[in-house]
Coordinates of C-alpha atoms and ligand atoms in Angstrom, one line a residue:
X78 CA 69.6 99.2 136.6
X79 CA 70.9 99.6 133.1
X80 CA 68.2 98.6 130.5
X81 CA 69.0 96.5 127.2
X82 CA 67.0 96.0 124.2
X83 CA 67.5 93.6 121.4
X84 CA 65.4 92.6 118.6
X85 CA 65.4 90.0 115.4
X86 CA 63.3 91.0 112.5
X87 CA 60.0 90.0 112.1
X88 CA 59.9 86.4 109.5
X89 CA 57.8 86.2 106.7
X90 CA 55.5 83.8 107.0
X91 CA 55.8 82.2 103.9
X92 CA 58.1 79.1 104.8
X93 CA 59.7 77.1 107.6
X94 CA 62.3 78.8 109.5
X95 CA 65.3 77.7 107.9
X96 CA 69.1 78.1 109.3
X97 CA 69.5 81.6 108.4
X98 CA 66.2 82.6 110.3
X99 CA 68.0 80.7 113.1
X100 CA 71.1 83.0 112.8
X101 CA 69.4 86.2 113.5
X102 CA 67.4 84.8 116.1
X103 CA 70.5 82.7 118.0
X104 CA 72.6 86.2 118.2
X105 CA 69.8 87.9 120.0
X106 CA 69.5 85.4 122.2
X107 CA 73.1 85.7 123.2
X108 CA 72.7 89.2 123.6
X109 CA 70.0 89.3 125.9
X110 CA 71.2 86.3 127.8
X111 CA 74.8 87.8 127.7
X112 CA 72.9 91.2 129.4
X113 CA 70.9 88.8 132.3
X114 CA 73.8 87.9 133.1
X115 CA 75.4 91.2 134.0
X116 CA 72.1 91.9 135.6
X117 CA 70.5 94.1 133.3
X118 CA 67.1 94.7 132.6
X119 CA 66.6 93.2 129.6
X120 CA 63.5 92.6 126.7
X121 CA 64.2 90.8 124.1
X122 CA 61.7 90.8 121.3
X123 CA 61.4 88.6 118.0
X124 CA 57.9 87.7 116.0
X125 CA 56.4 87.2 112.6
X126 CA 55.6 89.2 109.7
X127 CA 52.3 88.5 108.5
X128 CA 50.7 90.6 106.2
X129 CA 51.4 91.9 102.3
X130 CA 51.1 90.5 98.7
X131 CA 53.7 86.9 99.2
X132 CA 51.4 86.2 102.3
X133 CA 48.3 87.0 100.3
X134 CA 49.5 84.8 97.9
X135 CA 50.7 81.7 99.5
X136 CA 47.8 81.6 101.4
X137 CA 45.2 81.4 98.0
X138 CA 47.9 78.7 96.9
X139 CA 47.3 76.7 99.7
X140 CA 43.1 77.7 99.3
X141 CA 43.3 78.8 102.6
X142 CA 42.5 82.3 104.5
X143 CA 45.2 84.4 105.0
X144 CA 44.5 84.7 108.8
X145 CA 44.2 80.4 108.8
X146 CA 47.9 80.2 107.2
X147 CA 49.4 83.1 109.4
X148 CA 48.0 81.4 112.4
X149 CA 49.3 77.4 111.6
X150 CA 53.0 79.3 110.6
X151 CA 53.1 81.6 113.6
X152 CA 52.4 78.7 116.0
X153 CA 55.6 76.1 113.7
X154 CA 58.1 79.6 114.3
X155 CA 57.1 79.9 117.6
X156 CA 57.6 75.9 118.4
X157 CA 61.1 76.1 116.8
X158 CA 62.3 78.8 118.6
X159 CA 61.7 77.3 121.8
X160 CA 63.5 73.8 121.0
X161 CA 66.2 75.9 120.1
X162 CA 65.6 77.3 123.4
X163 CA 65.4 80.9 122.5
X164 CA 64.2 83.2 125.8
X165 CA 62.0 86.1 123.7
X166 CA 60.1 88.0 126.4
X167 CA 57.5 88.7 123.9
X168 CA 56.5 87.4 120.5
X169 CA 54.7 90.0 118.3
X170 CA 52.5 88.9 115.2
X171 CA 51.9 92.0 112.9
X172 CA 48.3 90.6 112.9
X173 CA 47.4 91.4 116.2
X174 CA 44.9 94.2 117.6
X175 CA 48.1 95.9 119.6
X176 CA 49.8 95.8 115.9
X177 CA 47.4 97.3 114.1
X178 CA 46.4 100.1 116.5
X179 CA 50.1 101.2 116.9
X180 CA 51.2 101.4 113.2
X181 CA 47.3 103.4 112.6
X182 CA 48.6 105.9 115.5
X183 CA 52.0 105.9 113.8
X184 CA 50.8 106.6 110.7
X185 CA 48.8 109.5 112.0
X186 CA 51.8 111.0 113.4
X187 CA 53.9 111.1 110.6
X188 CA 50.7 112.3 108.8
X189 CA 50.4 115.4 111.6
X190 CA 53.7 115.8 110.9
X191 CA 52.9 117.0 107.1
X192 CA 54.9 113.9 105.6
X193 CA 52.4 112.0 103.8
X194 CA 50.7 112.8 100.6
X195 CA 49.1 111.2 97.6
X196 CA 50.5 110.9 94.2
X197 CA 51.0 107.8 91.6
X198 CA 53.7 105.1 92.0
X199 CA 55.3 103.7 88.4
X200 CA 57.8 101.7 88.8
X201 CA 58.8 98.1 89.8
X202 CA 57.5 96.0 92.4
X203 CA 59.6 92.5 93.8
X204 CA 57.0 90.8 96.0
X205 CA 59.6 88.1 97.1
X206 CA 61.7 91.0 99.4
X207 CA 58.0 93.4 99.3
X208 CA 60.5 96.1 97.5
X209 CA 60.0 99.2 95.2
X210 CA 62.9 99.4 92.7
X211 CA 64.0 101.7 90.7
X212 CA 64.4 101.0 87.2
X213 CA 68.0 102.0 87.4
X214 CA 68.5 99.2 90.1
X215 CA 67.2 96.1 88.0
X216 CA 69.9 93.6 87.4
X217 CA 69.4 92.2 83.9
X218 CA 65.3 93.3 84.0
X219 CA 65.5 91.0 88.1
X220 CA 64.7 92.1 91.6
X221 CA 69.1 93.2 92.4
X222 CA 68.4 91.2 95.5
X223 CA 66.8 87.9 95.2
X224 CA 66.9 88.0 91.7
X225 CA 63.4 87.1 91.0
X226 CA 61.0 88.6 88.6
X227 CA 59.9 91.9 89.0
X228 CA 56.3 93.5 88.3
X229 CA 55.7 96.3 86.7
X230 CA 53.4 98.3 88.7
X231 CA 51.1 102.0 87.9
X232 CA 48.8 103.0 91.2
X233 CA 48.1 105.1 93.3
X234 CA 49.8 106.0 96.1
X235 CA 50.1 107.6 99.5
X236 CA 54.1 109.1 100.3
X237 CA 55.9 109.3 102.6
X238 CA 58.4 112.1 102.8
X239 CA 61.6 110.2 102.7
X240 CA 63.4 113.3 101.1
X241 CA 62.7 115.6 103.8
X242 CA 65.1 113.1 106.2
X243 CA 68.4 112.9 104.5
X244 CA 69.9 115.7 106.3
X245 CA 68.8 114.5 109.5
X246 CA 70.1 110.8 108.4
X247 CA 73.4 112.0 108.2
X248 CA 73.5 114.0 111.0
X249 CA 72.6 111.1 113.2
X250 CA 75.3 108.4 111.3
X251 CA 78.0 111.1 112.2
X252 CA 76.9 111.8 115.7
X253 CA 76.3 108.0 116.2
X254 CA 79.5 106.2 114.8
X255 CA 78.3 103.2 115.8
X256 CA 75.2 102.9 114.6
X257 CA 75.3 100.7 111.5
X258 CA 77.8 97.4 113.0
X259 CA 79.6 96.4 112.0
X260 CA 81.2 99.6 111.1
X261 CA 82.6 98.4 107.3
X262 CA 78.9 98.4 106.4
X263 CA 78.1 102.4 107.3
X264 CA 79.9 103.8 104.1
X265 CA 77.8 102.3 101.4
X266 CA 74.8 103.3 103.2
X267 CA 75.4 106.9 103.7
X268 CA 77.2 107.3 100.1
X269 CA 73.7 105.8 99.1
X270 CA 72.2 108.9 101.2
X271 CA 74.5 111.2 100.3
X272 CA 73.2 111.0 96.7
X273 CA 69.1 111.8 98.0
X274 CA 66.5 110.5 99.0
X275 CA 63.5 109.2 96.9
X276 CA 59.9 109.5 98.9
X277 CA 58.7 105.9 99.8
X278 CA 55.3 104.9 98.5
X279 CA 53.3 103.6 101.5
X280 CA 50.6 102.5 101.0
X281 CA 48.7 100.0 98.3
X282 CA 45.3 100.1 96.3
X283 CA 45.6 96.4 95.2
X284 CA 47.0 94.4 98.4
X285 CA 43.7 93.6 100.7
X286 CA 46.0 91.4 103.6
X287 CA 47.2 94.3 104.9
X288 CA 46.4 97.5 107.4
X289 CA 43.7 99.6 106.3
X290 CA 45.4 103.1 105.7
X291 CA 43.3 105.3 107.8
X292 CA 42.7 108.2 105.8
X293 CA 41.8 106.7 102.3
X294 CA 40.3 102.8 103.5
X295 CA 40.5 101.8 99.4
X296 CA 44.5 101.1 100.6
X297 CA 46.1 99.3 103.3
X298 CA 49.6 100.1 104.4
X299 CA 52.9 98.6 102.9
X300 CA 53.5 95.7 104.5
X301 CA 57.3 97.2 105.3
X302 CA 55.8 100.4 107.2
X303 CA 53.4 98.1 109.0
X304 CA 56.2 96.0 109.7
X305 CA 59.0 98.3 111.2
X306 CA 56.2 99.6 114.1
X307 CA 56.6 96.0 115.5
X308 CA 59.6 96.9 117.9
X309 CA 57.4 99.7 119.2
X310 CA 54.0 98.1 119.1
X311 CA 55.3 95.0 121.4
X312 CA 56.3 97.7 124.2
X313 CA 52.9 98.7 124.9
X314 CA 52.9 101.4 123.2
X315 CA 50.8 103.7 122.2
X316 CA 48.8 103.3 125.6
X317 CA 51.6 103.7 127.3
X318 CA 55.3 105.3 126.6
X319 CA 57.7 102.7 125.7
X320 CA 59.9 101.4 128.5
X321 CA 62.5 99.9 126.5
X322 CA 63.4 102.8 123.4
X323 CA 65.5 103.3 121.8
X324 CA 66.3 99.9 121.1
X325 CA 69.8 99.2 121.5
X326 CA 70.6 96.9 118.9
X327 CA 68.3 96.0 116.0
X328 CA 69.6 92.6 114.4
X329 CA 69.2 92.7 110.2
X330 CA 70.5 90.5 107.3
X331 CA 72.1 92.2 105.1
X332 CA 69.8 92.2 102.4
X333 CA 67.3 94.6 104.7
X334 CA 69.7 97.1 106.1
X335 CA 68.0 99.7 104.0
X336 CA 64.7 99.5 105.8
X337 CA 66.3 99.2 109.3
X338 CA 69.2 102.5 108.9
X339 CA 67.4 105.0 106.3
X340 CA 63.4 104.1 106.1
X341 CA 63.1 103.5 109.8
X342 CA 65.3 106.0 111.6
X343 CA 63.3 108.6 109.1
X344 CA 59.9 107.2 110.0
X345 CA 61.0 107.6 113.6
X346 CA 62.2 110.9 113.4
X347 CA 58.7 112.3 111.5
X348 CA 57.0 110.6 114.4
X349 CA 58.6 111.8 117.2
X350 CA 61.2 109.1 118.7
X351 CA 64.7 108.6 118.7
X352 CA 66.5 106.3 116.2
X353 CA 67.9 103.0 117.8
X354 CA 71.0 103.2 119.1
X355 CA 73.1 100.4 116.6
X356 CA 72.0 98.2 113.9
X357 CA 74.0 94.9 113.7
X358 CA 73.8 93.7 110.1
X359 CA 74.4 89.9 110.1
X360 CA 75.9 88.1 107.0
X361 CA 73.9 85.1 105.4
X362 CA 74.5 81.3 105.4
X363 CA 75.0 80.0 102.0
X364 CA 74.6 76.3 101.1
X365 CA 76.4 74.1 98.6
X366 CA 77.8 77.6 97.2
X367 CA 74.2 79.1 96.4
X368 CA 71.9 81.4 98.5
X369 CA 69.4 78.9 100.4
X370 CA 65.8 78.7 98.8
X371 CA 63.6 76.1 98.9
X372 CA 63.2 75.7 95.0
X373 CA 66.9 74.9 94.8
X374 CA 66.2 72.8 97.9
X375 CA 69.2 73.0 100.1
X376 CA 67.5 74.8 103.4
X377 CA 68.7 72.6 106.2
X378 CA 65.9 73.0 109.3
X379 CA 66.2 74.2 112.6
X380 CA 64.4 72.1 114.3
X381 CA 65.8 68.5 112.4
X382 CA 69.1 69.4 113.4
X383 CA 68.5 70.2 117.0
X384 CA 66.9 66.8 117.4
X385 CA 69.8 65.4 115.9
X386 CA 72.3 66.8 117.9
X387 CA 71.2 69.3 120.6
X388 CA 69.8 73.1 120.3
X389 CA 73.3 74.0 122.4
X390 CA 75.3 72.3 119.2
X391 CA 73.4 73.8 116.9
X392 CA 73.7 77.4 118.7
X393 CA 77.3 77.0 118.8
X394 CA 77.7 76.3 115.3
X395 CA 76.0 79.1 114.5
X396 CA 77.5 81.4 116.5
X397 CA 81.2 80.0 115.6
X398 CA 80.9 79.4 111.9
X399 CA 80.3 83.3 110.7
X400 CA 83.0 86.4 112.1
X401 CA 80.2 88.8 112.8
X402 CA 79.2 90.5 109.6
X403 CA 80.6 87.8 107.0
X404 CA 79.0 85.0 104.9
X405 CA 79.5 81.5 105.3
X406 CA 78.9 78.1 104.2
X407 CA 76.5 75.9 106.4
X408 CA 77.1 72.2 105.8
X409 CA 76.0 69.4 108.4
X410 CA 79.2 68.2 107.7
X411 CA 80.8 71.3 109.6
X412 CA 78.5 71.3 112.4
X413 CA 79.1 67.1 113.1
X414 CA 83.2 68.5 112.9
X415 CA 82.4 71.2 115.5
X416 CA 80.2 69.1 117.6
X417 CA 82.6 66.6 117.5
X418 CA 85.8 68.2 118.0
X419 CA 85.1 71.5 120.1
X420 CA 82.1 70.4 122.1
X421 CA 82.4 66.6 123.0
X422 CA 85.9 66.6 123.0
X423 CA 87.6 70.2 124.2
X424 CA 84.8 71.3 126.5
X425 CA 82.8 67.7 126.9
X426 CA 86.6 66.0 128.1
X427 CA 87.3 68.9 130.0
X428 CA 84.5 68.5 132.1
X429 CA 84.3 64.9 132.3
X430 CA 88.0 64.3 133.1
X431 CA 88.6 66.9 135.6
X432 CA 85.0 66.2 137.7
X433 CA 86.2 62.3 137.4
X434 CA 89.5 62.7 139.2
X435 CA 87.9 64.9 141.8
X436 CA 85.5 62.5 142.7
X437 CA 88.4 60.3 143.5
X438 CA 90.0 63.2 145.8
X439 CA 88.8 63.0 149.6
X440 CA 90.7 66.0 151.1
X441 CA 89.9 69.6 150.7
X442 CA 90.1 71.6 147.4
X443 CA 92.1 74.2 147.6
X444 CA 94.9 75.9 146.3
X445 CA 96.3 79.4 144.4
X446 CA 94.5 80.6 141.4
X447 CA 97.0 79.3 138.6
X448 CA 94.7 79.3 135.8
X449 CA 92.9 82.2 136.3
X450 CA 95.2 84.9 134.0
X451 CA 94.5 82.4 131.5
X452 CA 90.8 83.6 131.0
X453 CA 91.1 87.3 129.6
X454 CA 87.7 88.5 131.0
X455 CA 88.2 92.2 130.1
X456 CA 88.9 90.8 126.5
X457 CA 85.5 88.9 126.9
X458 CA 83.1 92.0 127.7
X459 CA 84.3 93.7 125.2
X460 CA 84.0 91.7 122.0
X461 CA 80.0 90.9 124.3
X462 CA 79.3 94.8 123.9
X463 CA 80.4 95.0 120.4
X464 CA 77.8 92.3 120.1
X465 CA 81.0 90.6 118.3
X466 CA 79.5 86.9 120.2
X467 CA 82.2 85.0 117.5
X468 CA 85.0 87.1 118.9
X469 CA 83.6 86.0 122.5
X470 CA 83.7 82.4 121.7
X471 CA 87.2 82.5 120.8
X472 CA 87.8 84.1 123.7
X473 CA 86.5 81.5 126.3
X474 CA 88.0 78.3 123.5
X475 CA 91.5 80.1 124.9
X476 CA 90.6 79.5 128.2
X477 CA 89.4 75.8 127.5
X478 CA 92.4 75.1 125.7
X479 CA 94.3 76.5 128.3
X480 CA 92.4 74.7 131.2
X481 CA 93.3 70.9 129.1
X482 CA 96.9 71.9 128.6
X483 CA 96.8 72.7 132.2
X484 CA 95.7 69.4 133.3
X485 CA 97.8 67.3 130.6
X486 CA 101.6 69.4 131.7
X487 CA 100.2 69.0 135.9
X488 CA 99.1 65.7 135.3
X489 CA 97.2 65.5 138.3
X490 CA 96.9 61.6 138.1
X491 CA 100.4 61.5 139.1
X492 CA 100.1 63.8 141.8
X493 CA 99.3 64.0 145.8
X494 CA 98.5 66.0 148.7
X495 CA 98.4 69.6 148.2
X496 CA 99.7 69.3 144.8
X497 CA 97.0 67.4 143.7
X498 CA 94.8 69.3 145.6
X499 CA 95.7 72.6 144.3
X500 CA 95.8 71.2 140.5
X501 CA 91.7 70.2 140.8
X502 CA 91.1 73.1 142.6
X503 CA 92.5 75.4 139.4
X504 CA 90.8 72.9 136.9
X505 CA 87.0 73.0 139.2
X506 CA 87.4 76.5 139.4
X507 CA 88.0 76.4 135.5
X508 CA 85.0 74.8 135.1
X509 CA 82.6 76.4 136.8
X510 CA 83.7 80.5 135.4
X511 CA 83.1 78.5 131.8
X512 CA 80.0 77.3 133.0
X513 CA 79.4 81.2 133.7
X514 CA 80.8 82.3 130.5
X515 CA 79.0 79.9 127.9
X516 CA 75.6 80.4 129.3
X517 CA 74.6 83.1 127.1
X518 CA 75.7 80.2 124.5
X519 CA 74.8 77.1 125.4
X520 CA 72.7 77.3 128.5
X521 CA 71.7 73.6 128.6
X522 CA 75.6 72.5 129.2
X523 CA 75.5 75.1 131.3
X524 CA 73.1 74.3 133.4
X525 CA 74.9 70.5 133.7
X526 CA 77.9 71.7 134.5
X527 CA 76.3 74.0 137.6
X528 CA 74.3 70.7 138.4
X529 CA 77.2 68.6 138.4
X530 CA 79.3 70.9 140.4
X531 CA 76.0 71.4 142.6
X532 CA 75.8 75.4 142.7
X533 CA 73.5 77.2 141.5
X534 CA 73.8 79.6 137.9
X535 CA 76.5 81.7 138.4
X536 CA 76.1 85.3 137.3
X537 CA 79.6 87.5 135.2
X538 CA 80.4 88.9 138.8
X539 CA 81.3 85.3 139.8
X540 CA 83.7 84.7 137.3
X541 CA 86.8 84.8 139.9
X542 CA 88.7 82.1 141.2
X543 CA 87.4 81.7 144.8
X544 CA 87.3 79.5 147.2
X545 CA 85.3 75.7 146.6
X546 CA 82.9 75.8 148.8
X547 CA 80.2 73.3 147.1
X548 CA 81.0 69.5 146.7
X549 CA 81.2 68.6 142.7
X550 CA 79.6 65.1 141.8
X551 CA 80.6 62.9 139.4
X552 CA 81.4 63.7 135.6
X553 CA 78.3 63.0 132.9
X554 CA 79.1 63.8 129.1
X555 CA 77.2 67.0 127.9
X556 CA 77.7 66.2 124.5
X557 CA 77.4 63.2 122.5
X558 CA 79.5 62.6 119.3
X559 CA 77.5 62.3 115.5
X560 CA 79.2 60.1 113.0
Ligands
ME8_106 O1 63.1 90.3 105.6 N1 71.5 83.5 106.4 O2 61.9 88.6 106.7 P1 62.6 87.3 106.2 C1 71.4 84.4 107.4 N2 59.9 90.3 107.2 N3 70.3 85.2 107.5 C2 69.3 85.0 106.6 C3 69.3 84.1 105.6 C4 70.5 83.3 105.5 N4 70.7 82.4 104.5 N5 68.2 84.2 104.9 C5 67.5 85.1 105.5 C6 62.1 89.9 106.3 N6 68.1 85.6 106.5 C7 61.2 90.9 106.8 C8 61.8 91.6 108.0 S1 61.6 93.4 110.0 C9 60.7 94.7 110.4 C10 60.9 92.7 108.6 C11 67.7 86.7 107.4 O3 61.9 86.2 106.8 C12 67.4 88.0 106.6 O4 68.6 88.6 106.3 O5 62.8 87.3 104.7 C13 66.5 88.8 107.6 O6 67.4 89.5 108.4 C14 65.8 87.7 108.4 O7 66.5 86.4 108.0 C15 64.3 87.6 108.1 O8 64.1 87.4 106.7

């Protein structure tokens, strides 16, 4: 059985999960529901990052322990991901005794390896993004990224050999072409590598929430070495060999692609493993034209919008709104539109109307497969294995389309006999392969589309027209318009 692996980075716990946190987290739930579906055995792993100086210091603002604020977060991200029904097979908090004991044996491996040593870090510090920065990288005397302040930092340090890997780095982007997805983001990093490597100070004197470093205890290790184990650390590992590596794809933001394609594959190499097999770097949500922050106050929530409308709205929205790799706005605005238009009306009519006039029909459902070609299944895997899940979408909204004009030019109202049977036996059919095809998706409406039809969940080798064998029921809406 082929195996898949798909993870999300690990969230800060400094805030709420806001929409963006959502993104990363919805498309790797696609994934590894897309990869059930062909039968695959899957792991899908997401979690929280929990140690380093913003943690440290959020939780003295709050005059709470650092452990007491990881643990009331962890357990808020962990709620919201399941009301926006999110199947992780694990959850990993960097906090935990299977953490810590996997980045200490990691650490030691790279050490074995000869690729730590001490020294002094000068230089700049951004402890919004937990980032070194060169001085030559400051935009107007601000972090390049967030744009916050930067601190001026002089302590010592513990390397890591980042230097010694560029060669290697470039000898794995050329033998793996697809390794950084979507390809139009693999040229600025390797141009970046091209120009060398700086070592990367890993560990800290002054930060005290963190992993003690092992062979000097007066530091603990940066919170982004710590942090990257995580997708090996959840597998078990190192008591026993990972089942699941590489990783197939690693889902990133764009603003840590760094870490995941240069600083990680490196670390892996000095210890021993493989590099992942792709990282998918995901663009960002903006809001009202500006980058989302809580201090400018436009971060929409999760979890308020799933109660609103549903979490199969809200993952559509997010999967529909950004072509894999871009930005985009989010507005509720657009997401009423989308629920509105493509799910109550296109795919909620669709269902409704043809399940209505079928309950009407009392002879047998048959007929030839008319509306089949119209679903371009070969089309559909494809953009599913690029991990391109906006492509997908498009793909099946062809087939919906196609499946409304097909009832409004047969109008099977007007119809009898084996006309009329044939033209609900192409529209049931319809229904149930985009009950199979939006599951990954929207695996509530799903579900009430299989239950309505009374079958069971289909799996992608089902997707053919065959013949009706189960009795539908009577049409219920699976969505509900917003005003
Ligand atoms: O970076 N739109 O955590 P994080 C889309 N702990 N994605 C967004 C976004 C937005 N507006 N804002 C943030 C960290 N993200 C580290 C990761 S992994 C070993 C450690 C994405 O909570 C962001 O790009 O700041 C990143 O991929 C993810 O949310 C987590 O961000």
């Amino acid at each position: 059985m082929p195996k898949f692996y798909v993870t999300t980075p690990i969230f800060y716990l400094n805030a709420k999960p806001h929409i963006g946190h959502a993104y990363s987290v919805t498309i790797a739930d696609v994934l590894a529901r897309w990869h059930r579906l062909k039968g695959d055995d899957t792991f899908f792993l997401t979690g929280t990052d929990e140690h380093g100086e913003k943690v440290e210091k959020k939780a003295a603002e709050l005059g709470i322990s650092p452990q007491e604020h990881v643990d009331r977060l962890s357990a808020e991200w962990k709620e919201a991901w399941k009301k926006l029904n999110i199947s992780n097979d694990d959850f990993i908090r960097t906090t935990e005794l299977r953490h810590e004991k996997a980045v200490k044996h990691f650490v030691k491996l790279m050490h074995d390896n000869g690729d730590i040593y001490e020294g002094v870090y000068e230089g700049w510090y951004c402890t919004s993004d937990e980032t070194f920065i060169p001085e030559s990288q400051l935009a107007d005397g601000k972090c390049p990224e967030c744009g916050k302040e930067v601190r001026k930092l002089k302590e010592e340090t513990y390397y890591f050999r980042l230097s010694r890997y560029q060669e290697h780095l470039l000898e794995y982007y050329k033998q793996n072409p697809n390794f950084i997805l979507p390809k139009k983001r693999a040229a600025e990093i390797i141009n970046r590598v091209n120009d060398g490597l700086k070592d990367l100070s890993m560990t800290r004197p002054s930060v005290r929430w963190g992993i003690p470093f092992q062979f000097n205890d007066k530091h603990t290790i940066y919170v982004w070495v710590d942090a990257l184990v995580n997708y090996l650390s959840a597998q078990g590992w190192p008591d026993k060999e990972p089942k699941y590596w590489p990783a197939d794809v690693q889902i990133v933001g764009k603003d840590i692609v760094w870490f995941h394609t240069v600083i990680w594959p490196a670390m892996l190499i000095s210890a021993g493993f493989k590099p992942p097999k792709s990282v998918l770097v995901t663009g960002h949500f903006i809001s009202e034209g500006k980058k989302m922050s809580k201090s400018i106050g436009n971060v929409a929530d999760p979890t308020e919008l799933v109660n609103k409308y549903s979490a199969d709205s809200l993952r559509y929205f997010l999967m529909r709104e950004l072509p894999l790799g871009d930005d985009g706005d989010f507005s509720e605005k657009l997401l009423a539109e989308r629920n509105n238009n493509e799910l109550a009306a296109d795919l909620g009519n669709l269902v409704f109307r043809v399940l209505t006039l079928s309950s009407k029909f009392e002879g047998k459902l048959e007929g030839k497969p008319a509306l089949e070609s119209s679903m371009d299944l070969k089309a559909f895997q494809e953009a599913m294995d690029r991990y391109d899940t906006y492509k997908a979408l498009e793909i099946i909204w062809r087939f919906i389309k196609a499946a409304n004009k097909y009832i409004n030019d047969t109008k099977p109202w007007e119809l009898q006999g084996s006309e009329l049977a044939n033209a609900l036996y192409n529209s049931i059919e319809a229904i149930r392969v985009i009950a199979i095809l939006i599951s990954p998706f929207m695996p509530a409406a799903a579900d009430s589309i299989n239950k309505q039809l009374g079958i069971p969940s289909g799996r992608f080798e089902d997707c053919k027209f065959s013949r009706i064998d189960y009795i539908p029921k009577k049409g219920a809406p699976l969505f509900k318009k917003i005003e």
